[in-house]
Every structure is written in C-alpha cells, then in structure tokens.
Short mmCIF file of C-alpha atoms in Angstrom, two decimals:
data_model
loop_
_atom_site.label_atom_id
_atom_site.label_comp_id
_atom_site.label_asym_id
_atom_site.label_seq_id
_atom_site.Cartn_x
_atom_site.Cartn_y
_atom_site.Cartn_z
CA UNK A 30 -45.19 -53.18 99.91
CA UNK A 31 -44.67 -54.45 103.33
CA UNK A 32 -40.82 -56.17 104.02
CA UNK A 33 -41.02 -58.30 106.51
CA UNK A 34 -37.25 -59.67 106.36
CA UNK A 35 -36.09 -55.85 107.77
CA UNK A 36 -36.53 -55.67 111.51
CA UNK A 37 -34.65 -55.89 114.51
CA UNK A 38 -35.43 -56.73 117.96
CA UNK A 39 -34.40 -55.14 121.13
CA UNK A 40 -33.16 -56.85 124.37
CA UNK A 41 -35.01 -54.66 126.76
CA UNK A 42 -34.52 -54.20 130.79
CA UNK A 43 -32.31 -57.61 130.42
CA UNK A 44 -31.18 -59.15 133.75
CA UNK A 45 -27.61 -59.49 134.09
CA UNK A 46 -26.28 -62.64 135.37
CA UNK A 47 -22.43 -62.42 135.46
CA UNK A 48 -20.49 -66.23 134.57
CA UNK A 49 -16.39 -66.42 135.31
CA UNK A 50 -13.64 -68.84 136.27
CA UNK A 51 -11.62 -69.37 139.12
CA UNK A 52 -9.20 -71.93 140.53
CA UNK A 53 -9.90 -73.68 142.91
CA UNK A 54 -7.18 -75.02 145.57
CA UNK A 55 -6.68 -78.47 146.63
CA UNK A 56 -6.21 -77.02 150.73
CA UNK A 57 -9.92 -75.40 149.42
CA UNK A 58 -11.22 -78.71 148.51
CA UNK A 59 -10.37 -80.73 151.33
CA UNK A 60 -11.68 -77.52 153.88
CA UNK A 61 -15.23 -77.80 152.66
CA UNK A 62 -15.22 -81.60 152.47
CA UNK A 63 -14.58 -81.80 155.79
CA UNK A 64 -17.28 -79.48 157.07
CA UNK A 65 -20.05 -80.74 158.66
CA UNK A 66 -23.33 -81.69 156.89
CA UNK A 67 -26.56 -82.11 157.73
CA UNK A 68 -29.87 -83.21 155.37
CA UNK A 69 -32.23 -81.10 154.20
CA UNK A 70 -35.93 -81.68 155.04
CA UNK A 71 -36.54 -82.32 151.41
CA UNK A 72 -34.37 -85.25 151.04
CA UNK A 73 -32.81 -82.89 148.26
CA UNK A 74 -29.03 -82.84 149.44
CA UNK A 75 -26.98 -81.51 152.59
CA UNK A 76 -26.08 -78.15 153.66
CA UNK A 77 -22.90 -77.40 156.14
CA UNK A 78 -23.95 -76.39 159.51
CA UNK A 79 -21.53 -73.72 159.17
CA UNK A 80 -23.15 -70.45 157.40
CA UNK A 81 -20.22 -68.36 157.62
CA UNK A 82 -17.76 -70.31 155.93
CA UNK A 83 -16.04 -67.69 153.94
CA UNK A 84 -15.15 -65.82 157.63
CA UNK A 85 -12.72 -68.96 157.81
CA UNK A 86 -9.08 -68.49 158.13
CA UNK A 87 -8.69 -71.51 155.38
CA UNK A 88 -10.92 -69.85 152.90
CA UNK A 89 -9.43 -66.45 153.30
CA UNK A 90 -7.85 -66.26 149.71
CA UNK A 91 -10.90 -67.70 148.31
CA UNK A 92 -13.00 -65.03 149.65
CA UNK A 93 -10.51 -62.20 148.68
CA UNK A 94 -10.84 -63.60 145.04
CA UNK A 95 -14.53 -64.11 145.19
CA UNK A 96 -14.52 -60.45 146.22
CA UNK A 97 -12.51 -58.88 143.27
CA UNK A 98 -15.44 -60.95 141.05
CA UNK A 99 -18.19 -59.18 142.77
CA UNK A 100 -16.48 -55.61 142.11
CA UNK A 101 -15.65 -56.32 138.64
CA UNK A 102 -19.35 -57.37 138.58
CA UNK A 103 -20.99 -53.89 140.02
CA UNK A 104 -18.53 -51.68 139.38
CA UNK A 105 -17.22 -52.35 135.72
CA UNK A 106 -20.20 -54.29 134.15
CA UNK A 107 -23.06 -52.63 136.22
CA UNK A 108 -21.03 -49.32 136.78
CA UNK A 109 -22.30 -49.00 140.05
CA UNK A 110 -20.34 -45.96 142.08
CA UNK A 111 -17.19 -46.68 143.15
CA UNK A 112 -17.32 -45.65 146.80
CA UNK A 113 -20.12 -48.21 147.52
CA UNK A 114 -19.15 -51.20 149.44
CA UNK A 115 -20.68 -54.41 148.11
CA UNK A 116 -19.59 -57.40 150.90
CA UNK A 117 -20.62 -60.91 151.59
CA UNK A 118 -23.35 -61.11 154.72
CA UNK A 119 -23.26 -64.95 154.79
CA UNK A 120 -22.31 -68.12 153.03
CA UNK A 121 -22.84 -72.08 153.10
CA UNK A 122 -22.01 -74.59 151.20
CA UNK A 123 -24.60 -77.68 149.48
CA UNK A 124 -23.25 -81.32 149.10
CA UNK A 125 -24.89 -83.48 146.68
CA UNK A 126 -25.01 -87.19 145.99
CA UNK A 127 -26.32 -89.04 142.73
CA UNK A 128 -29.50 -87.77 142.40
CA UNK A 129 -29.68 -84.87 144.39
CA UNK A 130 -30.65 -81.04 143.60
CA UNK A 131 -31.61 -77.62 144.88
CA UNK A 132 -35.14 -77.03 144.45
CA UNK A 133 -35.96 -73.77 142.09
CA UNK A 134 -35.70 -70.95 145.44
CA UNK A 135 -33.80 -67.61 145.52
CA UNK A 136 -32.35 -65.44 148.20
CA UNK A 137 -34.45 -63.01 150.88
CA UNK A 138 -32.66 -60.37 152.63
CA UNK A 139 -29.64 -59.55 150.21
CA UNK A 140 -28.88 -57.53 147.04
CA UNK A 141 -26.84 -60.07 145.02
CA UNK A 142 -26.48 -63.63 145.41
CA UNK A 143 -23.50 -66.07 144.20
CA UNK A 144 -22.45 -69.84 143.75
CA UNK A 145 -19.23 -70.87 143.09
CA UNK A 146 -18.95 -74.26 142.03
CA UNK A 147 -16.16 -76.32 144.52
CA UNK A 148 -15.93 -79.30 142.94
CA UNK A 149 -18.01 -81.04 139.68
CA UNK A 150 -17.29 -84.28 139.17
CA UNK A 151 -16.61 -85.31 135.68
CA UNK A 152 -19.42 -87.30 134.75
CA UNK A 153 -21.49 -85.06 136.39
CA UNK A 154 -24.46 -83.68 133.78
CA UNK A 155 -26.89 -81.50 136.06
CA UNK A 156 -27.27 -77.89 134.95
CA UNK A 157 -27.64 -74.39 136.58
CA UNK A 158 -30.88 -72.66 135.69
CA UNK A 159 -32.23 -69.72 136.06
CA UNK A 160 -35.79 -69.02 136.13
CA UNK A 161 -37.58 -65.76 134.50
CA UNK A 162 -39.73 -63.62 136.58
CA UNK A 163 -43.02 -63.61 136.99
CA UNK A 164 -43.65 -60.76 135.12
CA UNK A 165 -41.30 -61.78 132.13
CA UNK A 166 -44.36 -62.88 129.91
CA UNK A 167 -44.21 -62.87 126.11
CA UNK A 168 -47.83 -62.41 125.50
CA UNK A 169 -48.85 -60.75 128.99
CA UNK A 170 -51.36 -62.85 130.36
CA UNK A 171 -51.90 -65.32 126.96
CA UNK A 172 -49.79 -68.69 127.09
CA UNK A 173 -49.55 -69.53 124.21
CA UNK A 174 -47.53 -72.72 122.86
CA UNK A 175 -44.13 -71.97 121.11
CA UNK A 176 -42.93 -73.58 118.17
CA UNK A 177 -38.73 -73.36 119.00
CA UNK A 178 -37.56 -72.20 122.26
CA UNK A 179 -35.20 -68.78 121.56
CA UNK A 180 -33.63 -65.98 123.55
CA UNK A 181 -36.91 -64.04 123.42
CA UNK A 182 -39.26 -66.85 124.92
CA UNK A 183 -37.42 -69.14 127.26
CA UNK A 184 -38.59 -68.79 130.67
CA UNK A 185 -35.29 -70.69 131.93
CA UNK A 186 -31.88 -70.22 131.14
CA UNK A 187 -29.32 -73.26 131.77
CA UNK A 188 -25.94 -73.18 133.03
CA UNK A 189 -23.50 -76.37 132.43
CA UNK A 190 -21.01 -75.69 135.30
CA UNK A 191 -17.40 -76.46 135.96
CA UNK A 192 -15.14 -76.93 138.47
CA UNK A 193 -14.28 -73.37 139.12
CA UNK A 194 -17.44 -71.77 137.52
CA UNK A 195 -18.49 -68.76 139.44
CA UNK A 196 -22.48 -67.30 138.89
CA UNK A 197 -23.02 -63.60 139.93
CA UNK A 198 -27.02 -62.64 139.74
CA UNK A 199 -30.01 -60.50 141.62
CA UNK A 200 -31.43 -62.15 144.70
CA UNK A 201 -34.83 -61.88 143.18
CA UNK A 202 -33.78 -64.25 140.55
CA UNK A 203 -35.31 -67.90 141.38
CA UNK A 204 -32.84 -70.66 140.54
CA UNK A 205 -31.42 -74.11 140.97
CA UNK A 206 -30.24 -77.15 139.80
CA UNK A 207 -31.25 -80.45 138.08
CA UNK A 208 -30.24 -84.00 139.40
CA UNK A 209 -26.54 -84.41 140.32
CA UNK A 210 -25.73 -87.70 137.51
CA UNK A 211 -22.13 -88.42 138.70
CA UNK A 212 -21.73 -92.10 140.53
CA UNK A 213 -18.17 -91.58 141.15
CA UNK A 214 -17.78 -87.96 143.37
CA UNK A 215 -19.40 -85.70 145.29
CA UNK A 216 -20.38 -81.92 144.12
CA UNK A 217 -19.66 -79.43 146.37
CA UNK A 218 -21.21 -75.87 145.37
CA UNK A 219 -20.57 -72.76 147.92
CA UNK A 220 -23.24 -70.05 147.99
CA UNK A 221 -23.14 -66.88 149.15
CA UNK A 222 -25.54 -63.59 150.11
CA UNK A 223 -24.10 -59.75 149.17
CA UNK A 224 -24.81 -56.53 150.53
CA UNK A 225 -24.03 -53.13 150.09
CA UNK A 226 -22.60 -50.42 152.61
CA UNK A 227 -22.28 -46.77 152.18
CA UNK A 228 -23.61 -43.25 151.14
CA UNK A 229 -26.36 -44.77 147.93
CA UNK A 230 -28.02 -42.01 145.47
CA UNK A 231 -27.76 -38.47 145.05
CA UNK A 232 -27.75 -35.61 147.63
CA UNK A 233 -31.77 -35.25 147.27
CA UNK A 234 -32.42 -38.88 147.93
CA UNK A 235 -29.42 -40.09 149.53
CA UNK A 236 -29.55 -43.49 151.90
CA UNK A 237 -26.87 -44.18 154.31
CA UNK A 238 -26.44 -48.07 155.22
#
C-alpha cells in the first residue's frame, strides 16, 4: 500500500536573499533629500545625479554600517573566506512620488547588489519583489496553471519594506518595486553595487582581482 501523507520536500540550490534592520539618522535623511534628482526616461521616478553617494563624508557611518551587513552576509551566512574583500563599486539613490516604481531590472557588472530603504512613508503600501530566474521552472518547459501559490511555485517573492529595511541579494536576481501609494511623503531607497577583491579559489585555480 502506497502512503502518500509520508514525504518531504527539499529546498534545493535556494537563492539567498539576506533581509535586516538598520537606523537610519535624521543628518542621513536630510543628506539624500537634498541631492539632486533628475527623471528617468520612463516617467517611473528620479534617480540622484550623484552615483557615488556612499564616498560622501555625510554618509560615512552609514556606509561603515552597510559594510558590517555585507560581511555578516558572505562571511557568516554564505561562509565565504575570510580574507576576501567584498566592497561597494557604486551607489545612487531613487526618489519616488505617488505612483511611481522601479521597473523589474537587476544589476550588470557586480557580484552582489543592495537597497536600503531611506525613508517609507507610513501609508506607503508598495512592495519589494523579487523575481525567479529564468530557469526556475516547476514543470521545465510545461506552464501549467496552479491551484494556490506556495514556496515551491511562486515565481516572485514580495518584500513589505520599512524604514530601515536593508535587502542583500545576487546581481543576477531581477527585481523591483510596485507603485509608491503614500500621498503624504516621499520614499527615498539607496542602492548599491558590490565587488570582491583578493586571492579567490584554491592554489590550482586561484584568481587574483
């Protein structure tokens, strides 16, 4: 006789998308609101001119803390060796208004990519999401129609960020955002590229960056 109540499934290869808190200072705040903005082609939102913002005296304790979140990400969750260098190659910062978002994209030309959210306004609604790859497909090639969206056939996972909330993920991950909702503020997200520097691999196959 066949029991079909005993089995257990496996979450295989899994991508790992790290999710923290941080404060975030009022000197912060007022920095990034008073960068310089300019809209995107898209009519989607605005972007600061400036794509080095974390280089920037003001922000230098936000960077140091953003940078103890990306070590705790590689090195204690990943376990990535220790004398590897993971640093932050360039970062901007996206304004929207009621009814703005970032269009589903992801990163070219880094390792890691991050967001820390600046500032969410309170009735503010608009999620995070992350899209699967291509190649995540539950049936291979079949698309089939599926009764209850779970863990093992969702093709997007959502995000409801805070003020604070920090997102740590792979470059090749595509992502973005649904409408901004809030009438009353502003949200301010920062977003930043990560690289890696040092001696990579073992003796036979060892890469030097």
């Amino acid at each position: 006789m066949v029991n079909l109540d005993n089995y257990e499934m496996m979450p295989v290869f899994p991508s790992a998308v790290y999710t923290s808190k941080t404060d975030i200072t009022e000197d912060s705040y007022e920095y990034i609101k008073s960068l310089e903005y300019y809209s995107m082609e898209n009519n989607s939102g605005k972007l600061s001119y400036n794509t080095s913002v974390l280089n920037e005296e003001k922000l230098k304790t936000l960077k140091n803390t953003i940078k103890k979140h990306i070590d705790t990400y590689v090195h204690e969750v990943l376990q990535v060796q220790d004398d590897l260098d993971f640093y932050i190659t360039c970062s901007w910062v996206t304004l929207h208004e009621y009814g703005d978002f970032s269009p589903s994209h992801l990163h070219s030309n880094s390792i890691l990519s991050g967001t820390l959210y600046i500032n969410i306004p309170k009735d503010d609604e608009s999620l995070f999401q992350l899209q699967a790859p291509d190649s995540h497909k539950m049936l291979g090639f079949v698309n089939a129609e599926v009764k209850e969206h779970n863990f093992w056939n969702s093709t997007t996972c959502a995000v409801q960020p805070q003020t604070g909330t920090i997102l740590l993920f792979p470059s090749t991950l595509t992502h973005g955002t649904t409408p901004m909702t809030s009438t009353t503020e502003n949200r301010y997200c920062l977003a930043f590229n990560i690289f890696v520097k040092g001696n990579i691999g073992s003796n036979i196959n060892r890469l030097e960056l």
